[in-house]
Amino acid sequence: QKEVEQDPGPLSVPEGAIVSLNCTYSNSAFQYFMWYRQYSRKGPELLMYTYSSGNKEDGRFTAQVDKSSKYISLFIRDSQPSDSATYLCAMIPTGSARQLTFGSGTQLTVLP
Amino acid sequence: EAGVAQSPRYKIIEKRQSVAFWCNPISGHATLYWYQQILGQGPKLLIQFQNNGVVDDSQLPKDRFSAERLKGVDSTLKIQPAKLEDSAVYLCASSSLKGPSDRGYEQYFGPGTRLTVT
């Protein structure tokens, strides 16, 4: 069993839709939770960064962490064609040397 | 602020040949990472340096892969000899030594080197 599981998609939505992306994990030591966005033929870039449980909002993006369920989510409101990319969840356990464990990524396409 | 630079961007080699990738991290970033990203998968950490010392190389196939970071700045990753299953994008990332608050653990990624082994 992988430490981090992520539905690979692909996911296709119309412009303006609300998008929900999710990851589950098995390692209870994970403490820092991130969402990276990766455009085709580019490196990943950090989108959202949360510590422990709770919600965090940044513009059209909301990240949720539920440590009791070992489940994290990223919501995108009013999705735009420019949001079309692969979204990777990533996690760092407490006490580690900052080593990221990534999910496999969800490929999102927002249709105009 | 200049980003993480990598070269070459693309490389095609035959199996059993050798190849080397180069990375220049963001200026002042003490920590440097090499990841392997196979098509359809998330990046997998191969090796992590802090300054010029190795922090973690537990997932580096040491019989064929080697990496060094001279003077705590640039880094090279080498594969010798390459196998078909090494076909992937090799990503370099760097981060500062800031604490965890306010995105302190953020890693900045380069564009990657796409390796095809035939």
Short mmCIF file of C-alpha atoms in Angstrom, two decimals:
data_model
loop_
_atom_site.label_atom_id
_atom_site.label_comp_id
_atom_site.label_asym_id
_atom_site.label_seq_id
_atom_site.Cartn_x
_atom_site.Cartn_y
_atom_site.Cartn_z
CA GLN A 1 0.00 0.00 0.00
CA LYS A 2 1.30 3.44 -0.95
CA GLU A 3 1.71 5.98 1.84
CA VAL A 4 -0.26 8.57 -0.15
CA GLU A 5 -3.13 7.68 -2.48
CA GLN A 6 -4.56 10.08 -5.04
CA ASP A 7 -7.16 9.50 -7.72
CA PRO A 8 -5.27 9.97 -11.03
CA GLY A 9 -8.33 11.12 -12.98
CA PRO A 10 -8.35 12.47 -15.59
CA LEU A 11 -10.95 14.97 -14.43
CA SER A 12 -12.70 17.21 -16.93
CA VAL A 13 -15.02 20.05 -15.86
CA PRO A 14 -16.67 23.06 -17.53
CA GLU A 15 -15.36 26.54 -16.84
CA GLY A 16 -16.82 28.00 -13.65
CA ALA A 17 -17.31 24.63 -11.95
CA ILE A 18 -16.18 23.84 -8.42
CA VAL A 19 -13.42 21.24 -8.46
CA SER A 20 -12.67 18.87 -5.59
CA LEU A 21 -9.36 17.02 -5.47
CA ASN A 22 -8.53 14.55 -2.72
CA CYS A 23 -5.78 12.46 -1.17
CA THR A 24 -5.73 9.86 1.55
CA TYR A 25 -2.67 8.80 3.51
CA SER A 26 -1.64 6.09 5.90
CA ASN A 27 1.27 7.60 7.86
CA SER A 28 -0.11 9.32 10.96
CA ALA A 29 3.21 11.18 11.35
CA PHE A 30 2.46 13.43 8.38
CA GLN A 31 2.16 16.94 9.74
CA TYR A 32 2.67 19.34 6.83
CA PHE A 33 0.35 19.10 3.85
CA MET A 34 0.84 20.74 0.49
CA TRP A 35 -0.72 20.96 -2.92
CA TYR A 36 1.53 21.44 -5.91
CA ARG A 37 0.38 22.35 -9.41
CA GLN A 38 2.33 21.01 -12.39
CA TYR A 39 1.76 22.29 -15.90
CA SER A 40 2.78 20.10 -18.81
CA ARG A 41 6.58 19.93 -19.22
CA LYS A 42 7.15 22.13 -16.18
CA GLY A 43 8.28 21.48 -12.62
CA PRO A 44 5.73 21.45 -9.79
CA GLU A 45 4.97 24.76 -8.05
CA LEU A 46 3.57 25.13 -4.55
CA LEU A 47 -0.08 26.17 -4.46
CA MET A 48 -1.23 25.64 -0.88
CA TYR A 49 0.57 24.82 2.38
CA THR A 50 -1.15 23.79 5.62
CA TYR A 51 0.00 22.53 8.98
CA SER A 52 -2.01 19.90 10.86
CA SER A 53 -5.81 19.88 10.65
CA GLY A 54 -8.07 22.68 9.47
CA ASN A 55 -8.87 24.83 6.47
CA LYS A 56 -6.86 27.40 4.59
CA GLU A 57 -8.14 29.70 1.88
CA ASP A 58 -6.21 31.61 -0.78
CA GLY A 59 -8.31 33.31 -3.43
CA ARG A 60 -10.22 30.66 -5.38
CA PHE A 61 -8.37 27.83 -3.62
CA THR A 62 -9.25 26.16 -0.31
CA ALA A 63 -7.22 23.39 1.30
CA GLN A 64 -8.73 21.15 3.96
CA VAL A 65 -6.95 18.69 6.22
CA ASP A 66 -8.75 16.09 8.35
CA LYS A 67 -6.08 14.24 10.28
CA SER A 68 -8.60 12.04 12.08
CA SER A 69 -9.65 10.59 8.72
CA LYS A 70 -6.20 10.91 7.12
CA TYR A 71 -7.81 12.82 4.27
CA ILE A 72 -6.92 16.08 2.57
CA SER A 73 -8.77 18.05 -0.09
CA LEU A 74 -8.22 20.95 -2.45
CA PHE A 75 -11.22 22.91 -3.71
CA ILE A 76 -11.04 25.22 -6.69
CA ARG A 77 -13.93 27.68 -7.08
CA ASP A 78 -14.89 29.31 -10.37
CA SER A 79 -12.41 27.09 -12.24
CA GLN A 80 -10.67 28.59 -15.28
CA PRO A 81 -9.04 26.98 -18.34
CA SER A 82 -5.71 28.22 -16.93
CA ASP A 83 -6.27 25.85 -13.98
CA SER A 84 -5.80 22.89 -16.36
CA ALA A 85 -2.81 21.04 -14.94
CA THR A 86 -1.83 18.07 -12.80
CA TYR A 87 -2.40 18.60 -9.08
CA LEU A 88 -0.10 16.74 -6.70
CA CYS A 89 -0.66 16.40 -2.98
CA ALA A 90 2.49 16.14 -0.89
CA MET A 91 3.22 15.61 2.79
CA ILE A 92 6.07 15.89 5.26
CA PRO A 93 6.16 13.91 8.53
CA THR A 94 7.00 15.62 11.78
CA GLY A 95 10.64 15.34 12.75
CA SER A 96 11.78 14.56 9.22
CA ALA A 97 14.42 16.34 7.21
CA ARG A 98 11.66 17.97 5.15
CA GLN A 99 11.31 15.05 2.75
CA LEU A 100 8.18 15.27 0.64
CA THR A 101 6.07 12.21 -0.13
CA PHE A 102 3.91 12.90 -3.19
CA GLY A 103 0.66 11.43 -4.40
CA SER A 104 0.52 10.28 -8.00
CA GLY A 105 -1.28 13.43 -9.17
CA THR A 106 -4.73 14.20 -10.61
CA GLN A 107 -4.88 15.54 -14.16
CA LEU A 108 -7.49 18.32 -14.43
CA THR A 109 -8.86 19.87 -17.60
CA VAL A 110 -11.17 22.89 -17.42
CA LEU A 111 -13.10 23.27 -20.64
CA PRO A 112 -13.94 26.79 -21.88
CA GLU B 1 15.07 35.99 -8.03
CA ALA B 2 16.23 33.42 -10.58
CA GLY B 3 14.65 29.99 -10.33
CA VAL B 4 16.22 26.54 -10.26
CA ALA B 5 18.10 25.88 -13.48
CA GLN B 6 18.55 22.44 -15.01
CA SER B 7 20.26 21.16 -18.11
CA PRO B 8 19.89 19.55 -20.49
CA ARG B 9 16.10 19.75 -20.90
CA TYR B 10 15.91 16.60 -22.99
CA LYS B 11 18.21 13.62 -23.47
CA ILE B 12 17.86 10.44 -25.49
CA ILE B 13 20.37 7.64 -24.93
CA GLU B 14 20.62 3.92 -25.55
CA LYS B 15 20.52 1.45 -22.69
CA ARG B 16 23.88 0.80 -21.05
CA GLN B 17 25.11 4.30 -21.95
CA SER B 18 25.84 6.91 -19.30
CA VAL B 19 24.23 10.31 -18.79
CA ALA B 20 24.66 13.28 -16.48
CA PHE B 21 22.26 16.01 -15.41
CA TRP B 22 23.17 19.38 -13.94
CA CYS B 23 21.29 21.57 -11.46
CA ASN B 24 21.88 25.10 -10.20
CA PRO B 25 19.64 25.88 -7.20
CA ILE B 26 18.24 29.22 -6.11
CA SER B 27 21.01 31.37 -4.67
CA GLY B 28 21.37 30.89 -0.94
CA HIS B 29 19.31 27.71 -0.72
CA ALA B 30 21.17 25.22 1.46
CA THR B 31 19.06 22.17 0.65
CA LEU B 32 18.97 20.51 -2.76
CA TYR B 33 16.86 17.55 -3.87
CA TRP B 34 16.84 15.25 -6.89
CA TYR B 35 13.56 13.56 -7.78
CA GLN B 36 12.60 10.99 -10.39
CA GLN B 37 9.14 11.40 -11.93
CA ILE B 38 7.95 8.50 -14.07
CA LEU B 39 5.07 9.27 -16.43
CA GLY B 40 1.75 9.25 -14.56
CA GLN B 41 3.37 9.21 -11.12
CA GLY B 42 4.35 11.77 -8.52
CA PRO B 43 7.98 12.72 -7.99
CA LYS B 44 10.03 10.25 -5.96
CA LEU B 45 12.96 11.56 -3.91
CA LEU B 46 16.31 10.11 -4.97
CA ILE B 47 18.73 12.14 -2.85
CA GLN B 48 18.75 15.16 -0.56
CA PHE B 49 21.76 17.36 0.15
CA GLN B 50 22.19 19.97 2.82
CA ASN B 51 25.06 22.21 1.79
CA ASN B 52 27.48 19.62 0.34
CA GLY B 53 26.53 16.74 2.66
CA VAL B 54 24.04 13.95 1.92
CA VAL B 55 20.99 13.95 4.21
CA ASP B 56 19.13 11.03 2.61
CA ASP B 57 19.98 8.78 -0.31
CA SER B 58 17.96 5.75 0.77
CA GLN B 59 16.02 5.58 -2.52
CA LEU B 60 18.98 6.15 -4.82
CA PRO B 61 19.92 2.99 -6.81
CA LYS B 62 23.56 3.26 -5.86
CA ASP B 63 24.73 0.53 -8.23
CA ARG B 64 24.03 2.83 -11.18
CA PHE B 65 23.15 6.31 -9.86
CA SER B 66 25.52 8.78 -8.27
CA ALA B 67 25.20 12.41 -7.27
CA GLU B 68 27.43 15.10 -5.92
CA ARG B 69 27.11 18.69 -4.82
CA LEU B 70 30.42 20.46 -5.00
CA LYS B 71 30.96 23.50 -2.79
CA GLY B 72 27.35 23.32 -1.62
CA VAL B 73 25.96 24.96 -4.76
CA ASP B 74 25.60 23.17 -8.12
CA SER B 75 24.84 19.48 -8.29
CA THR B 76 25.16 16.70 -10.85
CA LEU B 77 23.26 13.43 -11.05
CA LYS B 78 24.76 10.61 -13.10
CA ILE B 79 23.37 7.32 -14.35
CA GLN B 80 25.80 4.63 -15.51
CA PRO B 81 24.76 2.33 -17.10
CA ALA B 82 21.21 3.39 -17.97
CA LYS B 83 18.32 0.94 -18.14
CA LEU B 84 15.03 1.24 -19.99
CA GLU B 85 13.19 1.77 -16.69
CA ASP B 86 15.25 4.92 -16.03
CA SER B 87 13.16 6.74 -18.64
CA ALA B 88 11.60 9.57 -16.61
CA VAL B 89 11.78 13.28 -15.84
CA TYR B 90 14.55 14.12 -13.37
CA LEU B 91 13.60 17.11 -11.26
CA CYS B 92 15.90 19.20 -9.13
CA ALA B 93 14.48 21.28 -6.28
CA SER B 94 15.93 23.54 -3.62
CA SER B 95 14.76 25.03 -0.36
CA SER B 96 16.02 27.39 2.30
CA LEU B 97 16.60 26.53 5.96
CA LYS B 98 13.59 28.53 7.16
CA GLY B 99 11.34 27.03 9.79
CA PRO B 100 7.97 25.44 8.96
CA SER B 101 5.78 28.51 9.43
CA ASP B 102 4.61 30.55 6.47
CA ARG B 103 5.65 28.15 3.72
CA GLY B 104 9.11 27.73 5.18
CA TYR B 105 9.25 24.14 3.93
CA GLU B 106 8.50 25.14 0.35
CA GLN B 107 10.59 23.42 -2.29
CA TYR B 108 11.20 25.24 -5.56
CA PHE B 109 11.44 22.97 -8.59
CA GLY B 110 13.33 23.34 -11.83
CA PRO B 111 11.79 22.44 -15.21
CA GLY B 112 13.30 18.97 -15.19
CA THR B 113 15.33 16.88 -17.63
CA ARG B 114 13.30 14.44 -19.69
CA LEU B 115 15.35 11.26 -20.20
CA THR B 116 14.41 8.64 -22.76
CA VAL B 117 16.37 5.38 -22.73
CA THR B 118 15.96 3.28 -25.89
#
